[in-house]
CSV table of C-alpha atoms in Angstrom, one decimal:
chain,number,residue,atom,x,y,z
A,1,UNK,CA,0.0,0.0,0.0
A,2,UNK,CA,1.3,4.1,-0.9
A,3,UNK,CA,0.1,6.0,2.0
A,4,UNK,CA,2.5,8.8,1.3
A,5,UNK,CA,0.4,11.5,0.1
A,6,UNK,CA,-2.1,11.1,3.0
A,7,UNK,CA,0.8,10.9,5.6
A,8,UNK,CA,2.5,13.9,4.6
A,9,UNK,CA,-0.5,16.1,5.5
A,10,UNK,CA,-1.1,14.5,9.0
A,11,UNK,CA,2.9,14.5,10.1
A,12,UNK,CA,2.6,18.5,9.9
A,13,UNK,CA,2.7,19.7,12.9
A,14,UNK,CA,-0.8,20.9,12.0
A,15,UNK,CA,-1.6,17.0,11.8
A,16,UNK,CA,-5.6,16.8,10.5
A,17,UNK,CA,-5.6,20.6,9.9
A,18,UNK,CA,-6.6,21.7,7.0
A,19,UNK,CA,-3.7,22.7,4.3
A,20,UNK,CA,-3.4,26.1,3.6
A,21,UNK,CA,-4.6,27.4,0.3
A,22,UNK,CA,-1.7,28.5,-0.6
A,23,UNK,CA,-0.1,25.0,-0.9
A,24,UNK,CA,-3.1,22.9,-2.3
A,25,UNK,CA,-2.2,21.1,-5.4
A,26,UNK,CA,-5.1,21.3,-8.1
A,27,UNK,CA,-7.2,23.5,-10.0
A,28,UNK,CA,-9.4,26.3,-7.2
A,29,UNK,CA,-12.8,25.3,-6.8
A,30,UNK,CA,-15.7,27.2,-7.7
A,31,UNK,CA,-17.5,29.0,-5.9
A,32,UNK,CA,-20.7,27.2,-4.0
A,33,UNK,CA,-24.2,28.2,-4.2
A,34,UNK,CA,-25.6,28.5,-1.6
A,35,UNK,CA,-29.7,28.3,-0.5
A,36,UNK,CA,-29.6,31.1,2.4
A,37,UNK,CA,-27.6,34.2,1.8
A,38,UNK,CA,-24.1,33.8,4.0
A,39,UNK,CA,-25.1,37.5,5.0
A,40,UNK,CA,-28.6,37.2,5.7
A,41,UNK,CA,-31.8,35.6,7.1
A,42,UNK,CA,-30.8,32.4,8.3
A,43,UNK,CA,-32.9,29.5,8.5
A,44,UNK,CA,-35.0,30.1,5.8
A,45,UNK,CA,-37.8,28.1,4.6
A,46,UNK,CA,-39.0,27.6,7.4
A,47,UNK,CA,-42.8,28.2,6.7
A,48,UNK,CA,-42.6,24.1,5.1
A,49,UNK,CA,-40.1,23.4,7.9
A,50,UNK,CA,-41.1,24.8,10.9
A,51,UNK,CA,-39.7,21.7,13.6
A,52,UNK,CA,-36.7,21.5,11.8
A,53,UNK,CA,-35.7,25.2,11.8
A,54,UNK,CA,-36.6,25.3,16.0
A,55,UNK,CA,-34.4,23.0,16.2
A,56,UNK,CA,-31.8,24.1,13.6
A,57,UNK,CA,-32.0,27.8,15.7
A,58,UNK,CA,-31.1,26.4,18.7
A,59,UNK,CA,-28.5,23.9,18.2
A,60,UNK,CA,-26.8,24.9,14.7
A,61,UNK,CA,-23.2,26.6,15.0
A,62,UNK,CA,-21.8,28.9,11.7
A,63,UNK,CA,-24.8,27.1,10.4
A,64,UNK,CA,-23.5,24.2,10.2
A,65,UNK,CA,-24.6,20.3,12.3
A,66,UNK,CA,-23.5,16.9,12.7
A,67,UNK,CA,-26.7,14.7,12.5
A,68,UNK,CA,-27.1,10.9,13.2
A,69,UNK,CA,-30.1,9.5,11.9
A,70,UNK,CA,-31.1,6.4,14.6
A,71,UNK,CA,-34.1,4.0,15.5
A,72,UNK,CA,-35.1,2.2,18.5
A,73,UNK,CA,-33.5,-0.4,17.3
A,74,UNK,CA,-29.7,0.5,18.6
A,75,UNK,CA,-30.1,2.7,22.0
A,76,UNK,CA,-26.9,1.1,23.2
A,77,UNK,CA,-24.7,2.2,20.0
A,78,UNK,CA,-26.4,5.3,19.6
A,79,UNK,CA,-25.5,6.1,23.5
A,80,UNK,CA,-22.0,5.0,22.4
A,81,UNK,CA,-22.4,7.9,19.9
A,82,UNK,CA,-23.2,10.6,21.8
A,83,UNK,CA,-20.5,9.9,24.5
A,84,UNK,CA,-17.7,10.3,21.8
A,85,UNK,CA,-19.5,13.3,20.5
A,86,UNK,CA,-19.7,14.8,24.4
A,87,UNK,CA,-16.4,14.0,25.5
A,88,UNK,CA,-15.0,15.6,22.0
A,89,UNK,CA,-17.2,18.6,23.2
A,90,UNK,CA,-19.3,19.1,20.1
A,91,UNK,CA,-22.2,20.6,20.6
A,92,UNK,CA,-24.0,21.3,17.2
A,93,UNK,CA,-25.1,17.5,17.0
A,94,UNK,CA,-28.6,16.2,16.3
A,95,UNK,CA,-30.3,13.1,16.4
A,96,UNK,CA,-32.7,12.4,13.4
A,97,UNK,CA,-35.5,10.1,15.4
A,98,UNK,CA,-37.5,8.0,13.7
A,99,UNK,CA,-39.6,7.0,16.0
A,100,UNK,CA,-41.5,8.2,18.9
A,101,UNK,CA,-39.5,5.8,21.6
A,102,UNK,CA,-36.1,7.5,19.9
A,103,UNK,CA,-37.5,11.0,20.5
A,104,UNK,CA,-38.1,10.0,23.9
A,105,UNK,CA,-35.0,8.2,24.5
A,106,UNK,CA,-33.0,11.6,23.5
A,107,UNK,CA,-35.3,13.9,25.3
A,108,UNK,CA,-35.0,11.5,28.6
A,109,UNK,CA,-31.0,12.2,28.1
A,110,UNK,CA,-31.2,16.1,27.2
A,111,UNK,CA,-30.0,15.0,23.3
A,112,UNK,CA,-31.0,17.3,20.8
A,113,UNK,CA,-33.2,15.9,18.5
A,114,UNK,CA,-35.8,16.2,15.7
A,115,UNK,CA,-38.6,14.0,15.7
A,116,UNK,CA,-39.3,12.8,11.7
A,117,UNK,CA,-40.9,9.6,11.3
A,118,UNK,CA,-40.3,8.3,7.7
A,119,UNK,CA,-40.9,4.3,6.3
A,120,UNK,CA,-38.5,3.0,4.2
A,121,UNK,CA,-39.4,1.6,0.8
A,122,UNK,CA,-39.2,-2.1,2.7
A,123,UNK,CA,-41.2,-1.0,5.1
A,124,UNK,CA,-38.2,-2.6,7.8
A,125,UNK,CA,-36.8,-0.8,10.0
A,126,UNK,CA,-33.0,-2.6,9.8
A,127,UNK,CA,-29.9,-0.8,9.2
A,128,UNK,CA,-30.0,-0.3,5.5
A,129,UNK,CA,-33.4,0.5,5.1
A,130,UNK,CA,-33.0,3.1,7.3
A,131,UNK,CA,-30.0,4.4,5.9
A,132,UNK,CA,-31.8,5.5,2.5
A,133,UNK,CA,-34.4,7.8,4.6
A,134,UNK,CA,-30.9,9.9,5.4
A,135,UNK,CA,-31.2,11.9,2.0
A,136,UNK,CA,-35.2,12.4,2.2
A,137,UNK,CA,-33.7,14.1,5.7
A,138,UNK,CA,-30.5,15.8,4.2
A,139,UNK,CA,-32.9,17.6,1.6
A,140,UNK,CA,-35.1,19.1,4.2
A,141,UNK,CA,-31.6,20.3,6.5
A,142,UNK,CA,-30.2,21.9,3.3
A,143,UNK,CA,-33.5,23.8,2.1
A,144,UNK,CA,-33.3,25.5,5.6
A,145,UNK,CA,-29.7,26.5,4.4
A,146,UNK,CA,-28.2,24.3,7.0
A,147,UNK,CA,-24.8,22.6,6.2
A,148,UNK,CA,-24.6,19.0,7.5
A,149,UNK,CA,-21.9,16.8,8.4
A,150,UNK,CA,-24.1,13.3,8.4
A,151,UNK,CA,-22.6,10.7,10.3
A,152,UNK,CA,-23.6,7.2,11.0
A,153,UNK,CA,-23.6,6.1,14.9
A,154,UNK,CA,-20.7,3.3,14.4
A,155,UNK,CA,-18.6,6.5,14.5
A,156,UNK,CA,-16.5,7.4,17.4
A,157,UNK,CA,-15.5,11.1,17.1
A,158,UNK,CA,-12.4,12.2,18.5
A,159,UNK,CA,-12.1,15.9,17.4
A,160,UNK,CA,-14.4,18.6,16.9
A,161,UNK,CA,-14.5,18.2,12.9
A,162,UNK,CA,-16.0,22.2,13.0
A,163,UNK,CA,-13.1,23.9,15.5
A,164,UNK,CA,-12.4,27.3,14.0
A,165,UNK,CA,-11.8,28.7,17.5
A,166,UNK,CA,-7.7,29.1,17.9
A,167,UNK,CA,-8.9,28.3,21.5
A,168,UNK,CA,-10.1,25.0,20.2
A,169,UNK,CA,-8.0,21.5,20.9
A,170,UNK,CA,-7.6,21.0,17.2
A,171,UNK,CA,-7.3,22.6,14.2
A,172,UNK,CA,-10.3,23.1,11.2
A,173,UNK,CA,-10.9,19.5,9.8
A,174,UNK,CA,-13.2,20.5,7.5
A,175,UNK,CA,-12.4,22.2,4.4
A,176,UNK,CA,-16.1,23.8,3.1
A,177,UNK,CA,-15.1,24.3,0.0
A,178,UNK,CA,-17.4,21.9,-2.3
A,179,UNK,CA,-20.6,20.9,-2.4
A,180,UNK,CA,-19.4,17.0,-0.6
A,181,UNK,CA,-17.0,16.3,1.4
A,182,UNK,CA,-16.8,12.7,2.2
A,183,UNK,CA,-15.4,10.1,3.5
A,184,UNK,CA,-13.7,7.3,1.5
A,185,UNK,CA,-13.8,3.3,2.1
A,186,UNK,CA,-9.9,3.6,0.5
A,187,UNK,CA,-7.4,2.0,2.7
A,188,UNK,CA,-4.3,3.6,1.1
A,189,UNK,CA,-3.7,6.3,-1.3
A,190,UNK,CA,-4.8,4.8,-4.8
A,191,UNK,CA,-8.0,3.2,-3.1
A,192,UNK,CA,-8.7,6.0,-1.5
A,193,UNK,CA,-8.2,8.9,-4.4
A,194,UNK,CA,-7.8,6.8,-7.8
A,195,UNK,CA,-5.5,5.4,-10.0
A,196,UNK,CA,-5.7,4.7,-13.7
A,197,UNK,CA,-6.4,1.4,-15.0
A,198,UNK,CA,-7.1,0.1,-18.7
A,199,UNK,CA,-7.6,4.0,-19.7
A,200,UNK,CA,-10.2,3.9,-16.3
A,201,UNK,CA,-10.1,6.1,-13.5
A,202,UNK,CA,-10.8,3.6,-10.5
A,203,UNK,CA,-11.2,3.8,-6.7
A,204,UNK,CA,-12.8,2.5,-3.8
A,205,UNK,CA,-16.2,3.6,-2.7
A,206,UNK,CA,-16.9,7.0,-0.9
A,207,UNK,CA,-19.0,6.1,2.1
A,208,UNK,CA,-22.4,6.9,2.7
A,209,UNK,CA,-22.1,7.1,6.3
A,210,UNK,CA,-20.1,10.4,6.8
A,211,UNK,CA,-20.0,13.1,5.1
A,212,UNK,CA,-20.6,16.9,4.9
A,213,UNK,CA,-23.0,18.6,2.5
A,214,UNK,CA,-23.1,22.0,2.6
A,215,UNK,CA,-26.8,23.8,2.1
A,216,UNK,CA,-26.1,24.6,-1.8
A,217,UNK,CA,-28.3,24.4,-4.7
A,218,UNK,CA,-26.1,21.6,-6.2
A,219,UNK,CA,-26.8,19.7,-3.1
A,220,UNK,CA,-30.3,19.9,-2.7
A,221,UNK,CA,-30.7,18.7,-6.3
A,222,UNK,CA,-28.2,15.7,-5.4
A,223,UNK,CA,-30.1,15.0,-2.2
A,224,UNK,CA,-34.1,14.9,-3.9
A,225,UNK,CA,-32.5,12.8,-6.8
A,226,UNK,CA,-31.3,10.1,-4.2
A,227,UNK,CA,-34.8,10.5,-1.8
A,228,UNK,CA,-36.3,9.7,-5.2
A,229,UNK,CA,-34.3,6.5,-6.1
A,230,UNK,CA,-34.6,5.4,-2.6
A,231,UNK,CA,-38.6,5.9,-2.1
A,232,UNK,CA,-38.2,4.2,-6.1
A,233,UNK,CA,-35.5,1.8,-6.4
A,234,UNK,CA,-36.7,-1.3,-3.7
A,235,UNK,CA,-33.1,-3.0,-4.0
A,236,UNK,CA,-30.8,0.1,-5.0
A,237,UNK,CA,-28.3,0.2,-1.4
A,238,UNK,CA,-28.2,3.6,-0.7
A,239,UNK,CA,-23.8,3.9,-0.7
A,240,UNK,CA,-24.2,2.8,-4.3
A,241,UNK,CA,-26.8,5.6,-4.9
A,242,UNK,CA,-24.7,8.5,-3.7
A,243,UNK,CA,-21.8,7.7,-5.4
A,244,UNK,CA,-23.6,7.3,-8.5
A,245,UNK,CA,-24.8,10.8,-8.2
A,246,UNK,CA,-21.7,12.1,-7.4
A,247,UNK,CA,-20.2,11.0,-10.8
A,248,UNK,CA,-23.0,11.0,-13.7
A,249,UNK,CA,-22.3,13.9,-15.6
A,250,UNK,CA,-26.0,13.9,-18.2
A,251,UNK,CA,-30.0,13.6,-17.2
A,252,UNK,CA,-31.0,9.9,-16.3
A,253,UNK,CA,-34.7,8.7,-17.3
A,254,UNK,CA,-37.1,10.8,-14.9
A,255,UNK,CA,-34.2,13.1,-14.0
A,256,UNK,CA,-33.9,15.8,-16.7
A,257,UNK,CA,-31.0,17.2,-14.8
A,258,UNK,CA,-27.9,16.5,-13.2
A,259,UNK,CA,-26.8,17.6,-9.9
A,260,UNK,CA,-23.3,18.7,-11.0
A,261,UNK,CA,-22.2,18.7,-7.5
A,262,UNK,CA,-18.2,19.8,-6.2
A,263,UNK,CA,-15.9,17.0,-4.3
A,264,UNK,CA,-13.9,16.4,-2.1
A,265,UNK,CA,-12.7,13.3,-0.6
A,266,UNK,CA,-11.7,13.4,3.4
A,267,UNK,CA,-7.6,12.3,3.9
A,268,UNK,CA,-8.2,8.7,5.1
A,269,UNK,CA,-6.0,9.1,7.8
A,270,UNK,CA,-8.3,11.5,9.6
A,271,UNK,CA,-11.7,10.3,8.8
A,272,UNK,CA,-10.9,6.5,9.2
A,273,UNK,CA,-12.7,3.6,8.1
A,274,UNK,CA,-12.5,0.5,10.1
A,275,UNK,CA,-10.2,-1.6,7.7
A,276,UNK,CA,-7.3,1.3,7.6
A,277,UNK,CA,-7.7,2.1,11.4
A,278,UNK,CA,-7.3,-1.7,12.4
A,279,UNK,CA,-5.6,-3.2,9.7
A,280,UNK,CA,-2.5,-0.7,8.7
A,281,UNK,CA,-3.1,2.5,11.0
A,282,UNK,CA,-2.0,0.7,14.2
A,283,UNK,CA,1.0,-1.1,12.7
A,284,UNK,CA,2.5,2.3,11.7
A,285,UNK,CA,4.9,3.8,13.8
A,286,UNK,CA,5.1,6.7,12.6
A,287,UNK,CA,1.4,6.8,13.7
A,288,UNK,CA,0.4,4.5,16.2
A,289,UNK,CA,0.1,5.5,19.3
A,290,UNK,CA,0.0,8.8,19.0
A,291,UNK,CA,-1.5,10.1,16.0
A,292,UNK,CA,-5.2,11.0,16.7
A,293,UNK,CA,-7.8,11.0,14.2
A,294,UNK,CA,-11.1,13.1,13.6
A,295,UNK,CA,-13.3,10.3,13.7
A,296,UNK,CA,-13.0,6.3,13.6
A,297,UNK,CA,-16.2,4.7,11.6
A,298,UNK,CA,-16.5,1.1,12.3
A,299,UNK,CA,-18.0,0.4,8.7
A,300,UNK,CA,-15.8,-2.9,8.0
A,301,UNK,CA,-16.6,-5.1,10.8
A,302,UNK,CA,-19.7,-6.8,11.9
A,303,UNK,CA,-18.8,-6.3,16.1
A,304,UNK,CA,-19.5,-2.2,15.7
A,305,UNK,CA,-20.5,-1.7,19.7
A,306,UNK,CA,-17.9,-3.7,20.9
A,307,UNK,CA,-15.1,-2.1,18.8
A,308,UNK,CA,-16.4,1.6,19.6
A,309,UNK,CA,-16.1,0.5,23.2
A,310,UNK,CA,-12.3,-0.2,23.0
A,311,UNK,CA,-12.0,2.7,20.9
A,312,UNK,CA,-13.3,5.0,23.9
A,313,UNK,CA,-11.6,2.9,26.1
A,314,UNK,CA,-8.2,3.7,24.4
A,315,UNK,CA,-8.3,7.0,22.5
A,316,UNK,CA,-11.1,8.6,26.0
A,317,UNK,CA,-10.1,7.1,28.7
A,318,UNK,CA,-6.4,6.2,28.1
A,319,UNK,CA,-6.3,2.4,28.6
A,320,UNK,CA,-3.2,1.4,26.5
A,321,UNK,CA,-3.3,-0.8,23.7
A,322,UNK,CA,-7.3,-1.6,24.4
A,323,UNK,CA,-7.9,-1.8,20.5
A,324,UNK,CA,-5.0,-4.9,20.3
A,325,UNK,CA,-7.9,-7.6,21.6
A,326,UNK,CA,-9.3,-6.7,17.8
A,327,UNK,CA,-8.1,-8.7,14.7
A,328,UNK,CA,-7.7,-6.6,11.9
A,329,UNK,CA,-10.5,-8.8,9.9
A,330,UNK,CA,-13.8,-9.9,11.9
A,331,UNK,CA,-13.6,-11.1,15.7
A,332,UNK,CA,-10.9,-11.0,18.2
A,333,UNK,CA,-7.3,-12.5,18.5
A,334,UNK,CA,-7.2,-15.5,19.4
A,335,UNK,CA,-11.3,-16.1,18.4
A,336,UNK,CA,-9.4,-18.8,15.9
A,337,UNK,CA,-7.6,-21.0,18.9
A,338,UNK,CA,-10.5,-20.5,21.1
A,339,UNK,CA,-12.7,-22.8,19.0
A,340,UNK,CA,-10.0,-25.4,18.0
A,341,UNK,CA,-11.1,-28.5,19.4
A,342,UNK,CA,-10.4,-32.1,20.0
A,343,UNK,CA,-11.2,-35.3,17.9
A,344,UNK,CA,-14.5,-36.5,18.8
A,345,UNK,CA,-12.8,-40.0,20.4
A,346,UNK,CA,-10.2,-37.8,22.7
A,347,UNK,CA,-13.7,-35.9,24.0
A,348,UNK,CA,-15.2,-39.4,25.1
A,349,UNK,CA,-12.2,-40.9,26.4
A,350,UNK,CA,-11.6,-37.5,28.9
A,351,UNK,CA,-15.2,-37.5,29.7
A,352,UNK,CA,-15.2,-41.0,30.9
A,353,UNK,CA,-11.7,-40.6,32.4
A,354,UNK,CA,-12.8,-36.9,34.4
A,355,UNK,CA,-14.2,-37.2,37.9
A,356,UNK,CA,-15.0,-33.6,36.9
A,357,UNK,CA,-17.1,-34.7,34.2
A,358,UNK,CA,-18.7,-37.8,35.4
A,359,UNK,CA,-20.2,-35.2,38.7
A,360,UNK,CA,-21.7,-32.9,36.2
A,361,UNK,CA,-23.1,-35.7,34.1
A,362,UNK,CA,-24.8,-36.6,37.6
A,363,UNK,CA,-25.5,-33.6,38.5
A,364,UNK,CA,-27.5,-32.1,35.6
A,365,UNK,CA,-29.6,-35.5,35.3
A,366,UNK,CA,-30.8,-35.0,38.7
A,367,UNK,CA,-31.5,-31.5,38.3
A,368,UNK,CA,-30.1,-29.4,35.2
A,369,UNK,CA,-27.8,-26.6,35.6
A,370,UNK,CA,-28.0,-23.2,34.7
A,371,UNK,CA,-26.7,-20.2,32.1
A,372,UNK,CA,-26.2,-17.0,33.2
A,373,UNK,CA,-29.3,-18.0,35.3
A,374,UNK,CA,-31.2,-19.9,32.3
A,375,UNK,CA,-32.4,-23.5,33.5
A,376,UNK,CA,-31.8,-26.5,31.2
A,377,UNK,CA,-28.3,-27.5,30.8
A,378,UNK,CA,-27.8,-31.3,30.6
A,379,UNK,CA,-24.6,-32.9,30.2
A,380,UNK,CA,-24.6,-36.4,28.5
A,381,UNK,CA,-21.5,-39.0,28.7
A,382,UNK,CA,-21.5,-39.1,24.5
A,383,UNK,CA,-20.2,-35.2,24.4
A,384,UNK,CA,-23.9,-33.9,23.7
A,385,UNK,CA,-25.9,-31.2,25.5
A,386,UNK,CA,-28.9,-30.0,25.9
A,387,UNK,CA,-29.0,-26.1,26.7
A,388,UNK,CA,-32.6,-23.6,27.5
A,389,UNK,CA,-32.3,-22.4,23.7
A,390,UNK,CA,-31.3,-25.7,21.9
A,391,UNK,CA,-28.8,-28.7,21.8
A,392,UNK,CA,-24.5,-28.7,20.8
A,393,UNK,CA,-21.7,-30.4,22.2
A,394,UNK,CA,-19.2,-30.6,25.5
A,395,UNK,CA,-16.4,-31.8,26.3
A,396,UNK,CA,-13.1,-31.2,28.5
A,397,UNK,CA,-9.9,-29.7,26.8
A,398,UNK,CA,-6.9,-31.5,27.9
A,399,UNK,CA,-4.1,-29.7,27.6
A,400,UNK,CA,-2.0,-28.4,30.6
A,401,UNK,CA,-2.8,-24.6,30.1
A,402,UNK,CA,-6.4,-25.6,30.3
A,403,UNK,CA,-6.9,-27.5,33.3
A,404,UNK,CA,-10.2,-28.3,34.5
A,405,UNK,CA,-11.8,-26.4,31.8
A,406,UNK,CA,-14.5,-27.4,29.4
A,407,UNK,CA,-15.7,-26.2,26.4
A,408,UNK,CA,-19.8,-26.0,25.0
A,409,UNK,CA,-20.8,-25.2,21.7
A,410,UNK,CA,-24.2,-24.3,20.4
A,411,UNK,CA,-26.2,-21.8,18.5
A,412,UNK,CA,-23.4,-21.5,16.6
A,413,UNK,CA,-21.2,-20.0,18.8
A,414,UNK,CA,-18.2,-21.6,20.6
A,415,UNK,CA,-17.7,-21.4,24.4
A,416,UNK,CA,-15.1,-22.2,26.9
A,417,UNK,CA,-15.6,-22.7,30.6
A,418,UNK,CA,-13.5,-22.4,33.5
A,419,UNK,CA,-13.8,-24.1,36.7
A,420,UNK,CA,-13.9,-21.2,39.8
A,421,UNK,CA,-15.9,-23.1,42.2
A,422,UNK,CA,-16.2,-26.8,43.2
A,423,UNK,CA,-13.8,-30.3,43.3
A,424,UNK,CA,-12.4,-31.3,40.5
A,425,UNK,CA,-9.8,-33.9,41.4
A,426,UNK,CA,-12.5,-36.2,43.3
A,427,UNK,CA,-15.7,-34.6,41.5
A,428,UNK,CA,-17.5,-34.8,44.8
A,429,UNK,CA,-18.7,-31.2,45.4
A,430,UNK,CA,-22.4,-29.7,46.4
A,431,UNK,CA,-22.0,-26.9,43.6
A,432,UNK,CA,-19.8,-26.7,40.9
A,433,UNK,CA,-19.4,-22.8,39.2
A,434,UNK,CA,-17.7,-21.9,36.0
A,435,UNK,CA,-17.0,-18.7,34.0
A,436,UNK,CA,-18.0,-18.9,30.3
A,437,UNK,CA,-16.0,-16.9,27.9
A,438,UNK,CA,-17.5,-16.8,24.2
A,439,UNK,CA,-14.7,-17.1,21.6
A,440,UNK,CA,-16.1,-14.5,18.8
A,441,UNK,CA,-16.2,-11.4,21.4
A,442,UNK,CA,-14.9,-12.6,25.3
A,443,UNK,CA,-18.7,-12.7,26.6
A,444,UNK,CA,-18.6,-13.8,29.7
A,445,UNK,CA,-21.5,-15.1,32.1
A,446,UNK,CA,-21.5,-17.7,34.9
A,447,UNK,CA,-22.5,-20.9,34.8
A,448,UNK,CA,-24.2,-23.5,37.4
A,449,UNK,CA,-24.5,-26.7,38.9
A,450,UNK,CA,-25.9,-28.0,41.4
């Protein structure tokens, strides 16, 4: 991978400052045109918008927002959210609810919000579904004249992305001088900003999970076009959508004419997707520990709470090397050993051989154990199971390291117990407890017999 143009800007001592105009490389962009006059009435509109500009008036800053939009569906993530946008001290933020148990959630936590039911063209309320209403929303913020930095709620912000104040902690991130500025899915340089290929100009997709529009004509155009293909277009995703529109350059059936919207793509290296921040950013040491970035979007990998947590806990709250539990594709290290297991005949040999094992075989017969306070565990001498939710498989793993420790597998997930209360030379004990650790993410609960 080339990350040397994107490193060079952040090892200024300006770091995720914005280069000065004096050194850009490229042609100057135009001017933008935008809906409210910069020296006048601002918001405006507001007679087909009146809940979005009381809210707009109270909470915007130069004009300008970050806005999530969220569901009931992911109160824990979105409350992940909000604490990276608090302890970064941004203020300007909104949450776009969907639902009446999101408004109330937000007004319960004194989170600014604005209350806009919408039903996707699915009629589902999961992740991507949701994620086309954003442009249905981003029309009506830029018609008030409202700029917008969108962000998803897998995002953990570090630095205020709207600082302008020399008495601010970091510099300006954002440069405000096109219509989109977004971030990229680009790992390194050529992914991220294009190379040529068989006379093509190719890169990786710009996300559609954070970026800034600001309230200009161009945008608003860009923004009904993509509320239209979304209420339209029942299995269009809306990432593919946006960058679509970003790039045709003629009228499409039903859309006489073309946005002809500005770009600019955000420097990886400060606006970072999950792959780069997990799979190359901490392995540079030039970087890693210290280089802080505006904002870490866990768009790659499938375990977003979990990751933001260690994020905070790292980058917030100063635990060293919390992100290292992470490996740099899905699950955690050491997921891959935790599941390894061994031949079925070595399970029923060390069943049979285990006073351990022959107790709890016993034991859950006579009455079965529990999970995490969940009746129904039953242990069988052939290495099956019985569990509340549904059968698997148990057995005892041998090795030295993992003395008196068992492993159980069902639902499709892989667990391994360890002994913390109880006999296990003899097996004669009135209760035997164990600590379950699941492999995928280190879930632990307590387990019980007797």
């Amino acid at each position: 991978p080339n990350f040397s143009s994107a490193k060079a800007t952040v090892l200024r001592k300006e770091k995720c400052g914005i280069v000065d105009e004096s050194t850009r490389v490229g042609p100057k962009p135009r001017a933008l045109r935008y809906i409210a006059d910069p020296n006048g009435e601002y918001p405006v509109n507001c007679d087909k918008f009146s809940d979005l500009c009381d809210v707009v008036k109270r909470v915007a800053r130069n004009r300008e927002v970050v806005a999530a939009v969220s569901n009931k569906n992911i109160f824990y993530m979105l409350g992940l959210f909000i604490e990276g946008l608090k302890k970064t001290k941004i203020e300007n933020y909104i949450i776009v609810a969907l639902d009446a148990e999101t408004a109330t959630w937000c007004k319960e936590r004194d989170v600014p919000y604005y209350h806009r039911e919408l039903q996707s063209i699915t009629g589902t309320t999961d992740n991507h579904a949701t994620s086309g209403l954003k442009f249905r929303i981003l029309n009506e913020f830029v018609s008030t004249g409202t700029s917008v930095l969108l962000s998803d709620v897998d995002v953990v912000w570090m630095q205020d992305p709207f600082a302008d104040d020399p008495k601010s902690s970091n510099q300006r991130l954002i440069y405000r001088d096109a219509d989109i500025e977004g971030m990229t899915d680009g790992w390194d340089d050529p992914s991220a900003y294009g190379f040529s290929w068989n006379r093509q100009r190719r890169l990786v997709a710009r996300n559609s999970g954070l970026f800034f529009v600001a309230a200009t004509h161009n945008t608003q155009t860009m923004m009904q076009r993509l509320a239209e293909r979304m209420a339209t277009e029942k299995n269009t995703w809306d990432q593919t959508a946006y960058n679509e529109e970003q790039v045709y350059l003629w009228g499409q059936p039903k859309h006489e004419a073309y946005s002809g919207v500005s770009q600019r793509v955000m420097n990886y290296m400060c606006f970072m997707n999950s792959k780069y921040f997990f799979r190359f950013m901490r392995f540079d040491e030039d970087l890693y520990p210290t280089h802080r970035a505006a904002s870490v979007h866990v768009n790659y990998h499938p375990e977003k709470p979990d990751r933001m947590v260690s994020i905070i806990a790292q980058y917030w709250k100063d635990e060293k090397d919390a992100i290292d539990v992470w490996n740099w594709g899905e699950g955690r290290k050491g997921a891959k050993e935790c599941a390894q297991r061994p031949p079925d005949a070595d399970v029923l040999k060390s069943i049979a051989s285990s006073p351990l094992a022959q107790a709890l075989i016993t034991k859950s017969k006579a009455k079965p154990g529990t999970w995490s306070g969940n009746a129904g565990m039953v242990l069988r001498a052939d290495g099956t199971l019985t569990t509340p939710w549904n059968t698997g498989k148990w057995g005892l793993l041998t090795l030295a390291r993992t003395k008196n420790t068992l492993f159980m597998d069902f639902g499709g997930a892989h667990h391994i117990l360890t002994l913390t209360r109880g006999e296990a030379s003899s097996g004669v004990s009135e209760t035997y407890a164990f600590t379950s650790r699941r492999c995928t993410d280190n879930n632990e609960v307590h387990v019980l017999f007797d």
